[in-house]
PDB file of C-alpha atoms in Angstrom:
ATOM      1  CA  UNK C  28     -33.966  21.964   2.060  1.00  0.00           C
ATOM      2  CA  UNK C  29     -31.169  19.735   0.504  1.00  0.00           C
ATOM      3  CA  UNK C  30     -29.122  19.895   3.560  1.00  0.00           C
ATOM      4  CA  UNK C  31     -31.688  19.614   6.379  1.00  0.00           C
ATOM      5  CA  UNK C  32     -32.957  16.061   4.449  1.00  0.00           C
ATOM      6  CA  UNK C  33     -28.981  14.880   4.658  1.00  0.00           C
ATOM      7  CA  UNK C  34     -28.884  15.676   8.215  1.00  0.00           C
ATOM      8  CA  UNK C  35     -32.851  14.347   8.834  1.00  0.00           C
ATOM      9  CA  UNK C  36     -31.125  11.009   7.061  1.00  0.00           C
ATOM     10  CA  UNK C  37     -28.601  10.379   9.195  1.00  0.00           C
ATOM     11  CA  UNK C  38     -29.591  11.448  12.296  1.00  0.00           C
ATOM     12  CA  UNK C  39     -32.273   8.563  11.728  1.00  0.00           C
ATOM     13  CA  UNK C  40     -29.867   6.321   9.971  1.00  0.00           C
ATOM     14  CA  UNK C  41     -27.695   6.484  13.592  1.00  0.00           C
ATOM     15  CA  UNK C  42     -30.796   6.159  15.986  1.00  0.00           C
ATOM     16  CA  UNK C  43     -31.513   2.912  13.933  1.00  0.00           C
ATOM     17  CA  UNK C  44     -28.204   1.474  14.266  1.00  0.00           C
ATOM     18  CA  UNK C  45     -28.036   2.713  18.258  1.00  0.00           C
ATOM     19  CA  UNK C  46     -31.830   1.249  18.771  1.00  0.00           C
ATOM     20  CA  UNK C  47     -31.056  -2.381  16.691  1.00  0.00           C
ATOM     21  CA  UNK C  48     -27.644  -2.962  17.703  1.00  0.00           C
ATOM     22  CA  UNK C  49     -27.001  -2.316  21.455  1.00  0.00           C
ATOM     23  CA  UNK C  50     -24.431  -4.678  22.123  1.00  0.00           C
ATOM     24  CA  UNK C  51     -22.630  -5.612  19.076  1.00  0.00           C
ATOM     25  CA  UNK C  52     -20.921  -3.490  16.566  1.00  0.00           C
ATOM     26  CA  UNK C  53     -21.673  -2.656  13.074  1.00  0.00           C
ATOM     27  CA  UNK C  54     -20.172  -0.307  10.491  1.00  0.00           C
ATOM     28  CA  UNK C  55     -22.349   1.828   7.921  1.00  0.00           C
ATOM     29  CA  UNK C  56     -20.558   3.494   5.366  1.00  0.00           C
ATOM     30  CA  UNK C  57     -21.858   7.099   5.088  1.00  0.00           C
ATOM     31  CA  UNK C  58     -19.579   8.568   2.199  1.00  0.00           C
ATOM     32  CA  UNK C  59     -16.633   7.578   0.051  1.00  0.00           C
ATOM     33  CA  UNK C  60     -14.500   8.130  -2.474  1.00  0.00           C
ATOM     34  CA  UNK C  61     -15.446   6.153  -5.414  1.00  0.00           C
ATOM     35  CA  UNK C  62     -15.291   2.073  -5.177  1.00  0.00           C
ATOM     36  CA  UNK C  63     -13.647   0.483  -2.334  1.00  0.00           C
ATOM     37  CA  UNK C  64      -9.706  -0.332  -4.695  1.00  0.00           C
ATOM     38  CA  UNK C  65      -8.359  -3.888  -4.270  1.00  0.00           C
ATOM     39  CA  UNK C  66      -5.172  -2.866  -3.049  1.00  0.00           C
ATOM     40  CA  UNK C  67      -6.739  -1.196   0.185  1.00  0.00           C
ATOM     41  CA  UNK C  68      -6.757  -4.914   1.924  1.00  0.00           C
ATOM     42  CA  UNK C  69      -3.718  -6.469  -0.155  1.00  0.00           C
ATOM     43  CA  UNK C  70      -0.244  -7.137   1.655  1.00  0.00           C
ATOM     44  CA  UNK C  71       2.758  -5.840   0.240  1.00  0.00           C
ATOM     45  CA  UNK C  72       3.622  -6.935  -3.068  1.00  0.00           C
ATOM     46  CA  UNK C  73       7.012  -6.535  -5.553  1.00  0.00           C
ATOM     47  CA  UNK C  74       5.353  -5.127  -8.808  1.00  0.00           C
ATOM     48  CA  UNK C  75       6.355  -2.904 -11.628  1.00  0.00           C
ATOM     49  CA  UNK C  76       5.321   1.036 -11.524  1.00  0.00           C
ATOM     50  CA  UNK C  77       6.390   3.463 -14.343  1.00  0.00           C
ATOM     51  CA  UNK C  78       8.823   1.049 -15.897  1.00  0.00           C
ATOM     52  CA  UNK C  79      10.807   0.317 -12.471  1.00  0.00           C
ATOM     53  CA  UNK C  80      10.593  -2.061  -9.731  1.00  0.00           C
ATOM     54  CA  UNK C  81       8.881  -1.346  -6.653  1.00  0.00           C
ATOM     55  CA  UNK C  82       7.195  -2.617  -3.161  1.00  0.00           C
ATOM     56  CA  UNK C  83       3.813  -1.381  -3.197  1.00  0.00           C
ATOM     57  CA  UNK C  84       2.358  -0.735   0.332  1.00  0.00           C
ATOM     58  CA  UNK C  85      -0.497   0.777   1.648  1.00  0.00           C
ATOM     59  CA  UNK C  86      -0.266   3.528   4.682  1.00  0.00           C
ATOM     60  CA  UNK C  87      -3.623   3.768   6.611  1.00  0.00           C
ATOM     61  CA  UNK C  88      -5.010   6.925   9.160  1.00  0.00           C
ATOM     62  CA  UNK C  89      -8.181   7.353  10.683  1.00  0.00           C
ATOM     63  CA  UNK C  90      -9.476  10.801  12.713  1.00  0.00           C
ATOM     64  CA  UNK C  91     -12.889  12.894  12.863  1.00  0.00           C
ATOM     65  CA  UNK C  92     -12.118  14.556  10.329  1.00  0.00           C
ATOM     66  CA  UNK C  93     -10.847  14.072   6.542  1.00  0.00           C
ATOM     67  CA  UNK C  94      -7.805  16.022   6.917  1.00  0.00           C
ATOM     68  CA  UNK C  95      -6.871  14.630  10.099  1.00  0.00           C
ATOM     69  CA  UNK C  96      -7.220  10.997   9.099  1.00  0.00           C
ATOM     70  CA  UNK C  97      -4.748  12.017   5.939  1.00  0.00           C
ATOM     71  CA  UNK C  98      -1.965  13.518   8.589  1.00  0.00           C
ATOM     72  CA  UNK C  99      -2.478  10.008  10.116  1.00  0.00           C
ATOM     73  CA  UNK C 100      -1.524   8.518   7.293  1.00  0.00           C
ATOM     74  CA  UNK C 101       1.634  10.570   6.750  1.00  0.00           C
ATOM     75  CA  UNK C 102       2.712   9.949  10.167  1.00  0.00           C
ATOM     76  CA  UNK C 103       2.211   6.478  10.025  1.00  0.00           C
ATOM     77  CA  UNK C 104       3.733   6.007   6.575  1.00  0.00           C
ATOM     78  CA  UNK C 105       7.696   6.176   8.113  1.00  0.00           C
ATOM     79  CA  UNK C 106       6.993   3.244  10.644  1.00  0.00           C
ATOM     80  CA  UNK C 107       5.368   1.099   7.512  1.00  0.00           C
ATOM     81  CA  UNK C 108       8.272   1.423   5.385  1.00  0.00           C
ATOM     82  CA  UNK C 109      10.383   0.544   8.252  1.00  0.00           C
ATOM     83  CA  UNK C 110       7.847  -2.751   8.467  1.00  0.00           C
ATOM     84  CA  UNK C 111       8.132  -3.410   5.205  1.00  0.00           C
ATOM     85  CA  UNK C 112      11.543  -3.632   4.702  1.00  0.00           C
ATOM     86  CA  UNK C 113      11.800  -5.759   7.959  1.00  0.00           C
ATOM     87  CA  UNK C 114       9.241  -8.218   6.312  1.00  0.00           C
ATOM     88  CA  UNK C 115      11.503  -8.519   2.746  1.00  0.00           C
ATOM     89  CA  UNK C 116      14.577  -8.859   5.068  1.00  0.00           C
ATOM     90  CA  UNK C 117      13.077 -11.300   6.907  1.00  0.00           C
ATOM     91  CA  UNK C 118      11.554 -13.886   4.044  1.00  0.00           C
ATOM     92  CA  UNK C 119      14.719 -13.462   1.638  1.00  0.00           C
ATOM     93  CA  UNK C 120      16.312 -14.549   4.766  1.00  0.00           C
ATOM     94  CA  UNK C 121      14.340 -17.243   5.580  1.00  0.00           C
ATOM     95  CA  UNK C 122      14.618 -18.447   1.330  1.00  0.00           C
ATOM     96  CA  UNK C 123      18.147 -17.400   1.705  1.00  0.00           C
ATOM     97  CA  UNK C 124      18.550 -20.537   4.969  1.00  0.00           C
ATOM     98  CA  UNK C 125      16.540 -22.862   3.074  1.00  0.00           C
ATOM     99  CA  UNK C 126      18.755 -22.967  -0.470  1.00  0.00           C
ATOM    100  CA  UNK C 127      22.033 -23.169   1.782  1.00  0.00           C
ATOM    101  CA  UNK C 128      19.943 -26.364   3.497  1.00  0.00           C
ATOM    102  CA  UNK C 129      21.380 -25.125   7.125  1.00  0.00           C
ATOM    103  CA  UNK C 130      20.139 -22.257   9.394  1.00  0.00           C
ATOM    104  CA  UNK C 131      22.689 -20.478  11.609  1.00  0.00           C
ATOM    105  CA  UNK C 132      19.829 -19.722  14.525  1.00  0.00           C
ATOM    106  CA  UNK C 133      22.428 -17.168  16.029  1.00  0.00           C
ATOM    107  CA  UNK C 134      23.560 -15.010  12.992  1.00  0.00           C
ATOM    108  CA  UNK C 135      19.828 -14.847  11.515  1.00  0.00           C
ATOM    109  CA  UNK C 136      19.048 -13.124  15.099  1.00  0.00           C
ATOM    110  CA  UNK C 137      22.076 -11.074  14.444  1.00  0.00           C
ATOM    111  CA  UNK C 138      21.284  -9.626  10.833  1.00  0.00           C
ATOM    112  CA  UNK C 139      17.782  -9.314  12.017  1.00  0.00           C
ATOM    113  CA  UNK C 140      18.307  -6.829  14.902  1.00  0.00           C
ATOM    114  CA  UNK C 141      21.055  -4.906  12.223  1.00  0.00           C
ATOM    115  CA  UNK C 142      18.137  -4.624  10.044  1.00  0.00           C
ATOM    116  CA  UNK C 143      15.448  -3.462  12.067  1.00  0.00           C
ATOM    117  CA  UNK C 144      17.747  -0.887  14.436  1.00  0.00           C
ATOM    118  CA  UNK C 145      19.434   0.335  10.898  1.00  0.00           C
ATOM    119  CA  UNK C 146      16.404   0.888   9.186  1.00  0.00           C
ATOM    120  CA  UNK C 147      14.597   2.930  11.708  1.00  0.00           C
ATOM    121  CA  UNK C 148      17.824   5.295  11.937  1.00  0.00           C
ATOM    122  CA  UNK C 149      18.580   5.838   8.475  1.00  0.00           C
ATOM    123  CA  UNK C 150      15.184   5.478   6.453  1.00  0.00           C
ATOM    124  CA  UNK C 151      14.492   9.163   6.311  1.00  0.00           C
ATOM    125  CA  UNK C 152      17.861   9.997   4.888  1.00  0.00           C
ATOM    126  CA  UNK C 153      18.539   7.579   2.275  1.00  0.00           C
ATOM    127  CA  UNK C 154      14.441   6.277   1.078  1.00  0.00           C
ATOM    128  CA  UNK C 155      12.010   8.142  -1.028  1.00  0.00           C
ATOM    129  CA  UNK C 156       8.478   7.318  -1.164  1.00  0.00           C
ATOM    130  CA  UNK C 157       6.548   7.882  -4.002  1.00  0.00           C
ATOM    131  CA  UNK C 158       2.224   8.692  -2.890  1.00  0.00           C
ATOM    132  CA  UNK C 159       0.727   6.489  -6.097  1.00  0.00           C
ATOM    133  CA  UNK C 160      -2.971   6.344  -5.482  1.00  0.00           C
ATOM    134  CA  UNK C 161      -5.680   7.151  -2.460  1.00  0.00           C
ATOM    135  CA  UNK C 162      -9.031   6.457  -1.119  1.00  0.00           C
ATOM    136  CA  UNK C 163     -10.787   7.212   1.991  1.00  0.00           C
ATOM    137  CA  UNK C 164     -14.752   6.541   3.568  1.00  0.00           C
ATOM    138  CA  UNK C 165     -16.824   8.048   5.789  1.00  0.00           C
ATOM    139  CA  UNK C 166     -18.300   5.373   8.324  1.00  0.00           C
ATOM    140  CA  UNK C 167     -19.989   5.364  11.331  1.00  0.00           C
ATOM    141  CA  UNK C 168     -19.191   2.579  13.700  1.00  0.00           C
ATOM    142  CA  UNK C 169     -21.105   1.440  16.817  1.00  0.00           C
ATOM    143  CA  UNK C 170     -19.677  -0.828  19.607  1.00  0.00           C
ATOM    144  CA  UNK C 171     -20.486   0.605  22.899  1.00  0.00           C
ATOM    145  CA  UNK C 172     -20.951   4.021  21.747  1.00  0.00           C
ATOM    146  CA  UNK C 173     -21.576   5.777  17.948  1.00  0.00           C
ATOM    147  CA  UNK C 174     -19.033   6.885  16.406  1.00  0.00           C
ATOM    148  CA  UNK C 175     -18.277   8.512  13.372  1.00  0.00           C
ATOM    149  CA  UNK C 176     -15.132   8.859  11.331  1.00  0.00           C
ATOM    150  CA  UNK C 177     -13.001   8.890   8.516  1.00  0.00           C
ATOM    151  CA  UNK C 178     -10.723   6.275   7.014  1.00  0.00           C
ATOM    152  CA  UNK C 179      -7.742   7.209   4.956  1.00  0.00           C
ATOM    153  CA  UNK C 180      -6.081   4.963   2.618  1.00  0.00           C
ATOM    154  CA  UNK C 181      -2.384   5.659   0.916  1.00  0.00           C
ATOM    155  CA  UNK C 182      -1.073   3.295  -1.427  1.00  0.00           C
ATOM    156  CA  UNK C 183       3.198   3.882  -1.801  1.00  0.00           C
ATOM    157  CA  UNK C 184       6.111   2.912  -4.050  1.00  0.00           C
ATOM    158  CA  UNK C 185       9.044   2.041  -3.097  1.00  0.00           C
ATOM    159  CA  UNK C 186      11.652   1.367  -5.283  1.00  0.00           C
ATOM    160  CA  UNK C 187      13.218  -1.899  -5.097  1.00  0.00           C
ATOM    161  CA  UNK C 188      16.829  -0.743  -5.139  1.00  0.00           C
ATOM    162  CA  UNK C 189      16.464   1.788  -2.359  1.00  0.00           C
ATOM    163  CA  UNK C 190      15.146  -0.876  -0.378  1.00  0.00           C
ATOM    164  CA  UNK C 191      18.520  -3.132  -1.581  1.00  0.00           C
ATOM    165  CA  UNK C 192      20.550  -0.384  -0.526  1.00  0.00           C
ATOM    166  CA  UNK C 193      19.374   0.228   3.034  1.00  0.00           C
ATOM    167  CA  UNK C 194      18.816  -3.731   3.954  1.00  0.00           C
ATOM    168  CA  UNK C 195      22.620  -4.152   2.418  1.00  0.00           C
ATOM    169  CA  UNK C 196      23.500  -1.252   4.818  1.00  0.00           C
ATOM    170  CA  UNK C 197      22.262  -2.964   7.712  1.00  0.00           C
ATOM    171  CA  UNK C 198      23.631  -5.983   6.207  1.00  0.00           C
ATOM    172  CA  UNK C 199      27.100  -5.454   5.103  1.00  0.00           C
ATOM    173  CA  UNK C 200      29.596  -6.128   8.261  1.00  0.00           C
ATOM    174  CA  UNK C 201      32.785  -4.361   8.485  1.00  0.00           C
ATOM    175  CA  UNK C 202      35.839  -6.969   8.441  1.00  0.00           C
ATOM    176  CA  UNK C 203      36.365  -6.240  12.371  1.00  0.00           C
ATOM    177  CA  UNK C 204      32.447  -7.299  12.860  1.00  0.00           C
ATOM    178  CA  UNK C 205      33.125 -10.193  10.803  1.00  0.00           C
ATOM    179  CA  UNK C 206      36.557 -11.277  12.479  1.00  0.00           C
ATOM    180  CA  UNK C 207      33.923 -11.712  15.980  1.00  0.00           C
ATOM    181  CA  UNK C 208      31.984 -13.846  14.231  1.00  0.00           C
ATOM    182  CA  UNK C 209      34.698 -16.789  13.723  1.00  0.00           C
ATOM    183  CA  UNK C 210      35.354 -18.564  10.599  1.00  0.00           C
ATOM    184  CA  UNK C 211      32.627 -20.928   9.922  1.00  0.00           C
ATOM    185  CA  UNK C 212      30.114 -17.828  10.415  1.00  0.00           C
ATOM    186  CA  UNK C 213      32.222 -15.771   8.327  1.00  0.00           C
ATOM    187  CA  UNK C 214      31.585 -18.500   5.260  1.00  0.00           C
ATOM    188  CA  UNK C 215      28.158 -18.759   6.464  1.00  0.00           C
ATOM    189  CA  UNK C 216      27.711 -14.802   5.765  1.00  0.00           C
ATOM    190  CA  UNK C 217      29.774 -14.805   2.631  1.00  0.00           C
ATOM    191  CA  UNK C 218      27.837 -17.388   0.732  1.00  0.00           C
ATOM    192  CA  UNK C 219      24.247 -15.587   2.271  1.00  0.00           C
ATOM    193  CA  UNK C 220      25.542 -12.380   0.954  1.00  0.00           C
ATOM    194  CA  UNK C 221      25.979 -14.125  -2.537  1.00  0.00           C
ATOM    195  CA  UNK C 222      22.333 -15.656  -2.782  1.00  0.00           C
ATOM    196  CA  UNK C 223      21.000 -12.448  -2.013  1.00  0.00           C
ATOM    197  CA  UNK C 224      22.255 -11.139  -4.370  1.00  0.00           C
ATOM    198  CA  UNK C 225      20.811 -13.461  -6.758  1.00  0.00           C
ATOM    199  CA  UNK C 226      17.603 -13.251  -5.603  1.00  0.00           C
ATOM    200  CA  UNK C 227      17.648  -9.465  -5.757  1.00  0.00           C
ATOM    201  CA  UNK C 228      18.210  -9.744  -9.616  1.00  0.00           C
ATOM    202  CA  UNK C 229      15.794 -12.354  -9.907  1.00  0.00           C
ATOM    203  CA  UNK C 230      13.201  -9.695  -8.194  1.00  0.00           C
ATOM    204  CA  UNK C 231      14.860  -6.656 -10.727  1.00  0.00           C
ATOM    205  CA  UNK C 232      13.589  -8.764 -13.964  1.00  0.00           C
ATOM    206  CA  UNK C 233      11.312  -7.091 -15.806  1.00  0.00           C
ATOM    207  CA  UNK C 234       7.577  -8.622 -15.508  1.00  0.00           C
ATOM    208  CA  UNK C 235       6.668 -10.369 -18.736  1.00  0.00           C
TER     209      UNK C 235
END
């Protein structure tokens, strides 16, 4: 009886939605886990887990199913840490430029496409991910046609010094990279190198 008034419920709760809303799209939640967390929507963020430093990200998968949504997420979660680390590279960059008061236009480019063609080659050797909380909803969704799925929320750690190591290893540049680069780019590098660091052990500092 239990089952045939869950199934009497939504099969009315979907011709509603179809009947009301025939040419713009709304989303009904039909089942979750628990209350929606606040760190489903936020952006990455540089926080302290278990007494270490870490860059908290969320991984997101969506299917017909629960367990097919949560594969999603697995699959997806290689490419985010490869976006994440892109996105640190990129603003300690961009702070780095800014406190030397000069931006070399061409060797930003350079350490940029190091970074991003480095990281996607050696991120599954050298990074490890640690799975610190989940949540996931059942919705149904209507735009042109209903549709119901599930969305599958992962929220990762990963530790700050892994991500030092593997932007410094797209970073550091042999001495016959750097002897290319002439001298005033060579000095350029060598004091960037030096500010990173800087800011990396601001970012290490325990939270207060």
């Amino acid at each position: 009886m239990r089952l045939i008034s869950k199934k009497v419920i939504l099969y009315l709760s979907l011709l509603l939605i179809s009947c009301s809303n025939l040419f713009s799209s709304t989303l009904q939640i039909l089942d979750k886990k628990g209350s929606q967390p606040n760190w489903v929507t936020k952006a990455y963020t540089i926080e302290e887990h278990e007494k270490e430093k870490v860059i908290l990200f969320v991984a997101y998968g969506e299917g017909k199913h629960i367990i097919s949504a949560k594969e999603l997420v697995f699959l997806g979660m290689r490419h985010e840490v490869v976006r994440v680390i892109q996105f640190f590279s990129a603003k300690q960059l961009s702070q780095v430029w800014k406190m030397m008061k000069f931006k070399d236009k061409m060797l930003n480019e350079f350490l940029s496409k190091r970074i991003k063609s480095i990281t996607s080659r050696k991120i599954d050797r050298y990074i490890k991910i640690k799975k610190v909380n989940s949540w996931w909803r059942k919705i149904v969704e209507t735009k042109k046609q209903i549709q119901i799925k599930f969305e599958y929320y992962i929220l990762y750690a990963l530790k700050y010094e892994d991500y030092i190591f593997l932007r410094d290893e797209a970073i550091f540049l042999q001495p016959k990279t750097l002897r290319k680069l002439g001298r005033k780019k060579r000095r350029r590098y060598k004091r960037l190198k030096k500010i990173l660091e800087k800011l990396d052990k601001k970012n290490l500092k325990k939270v207060k």
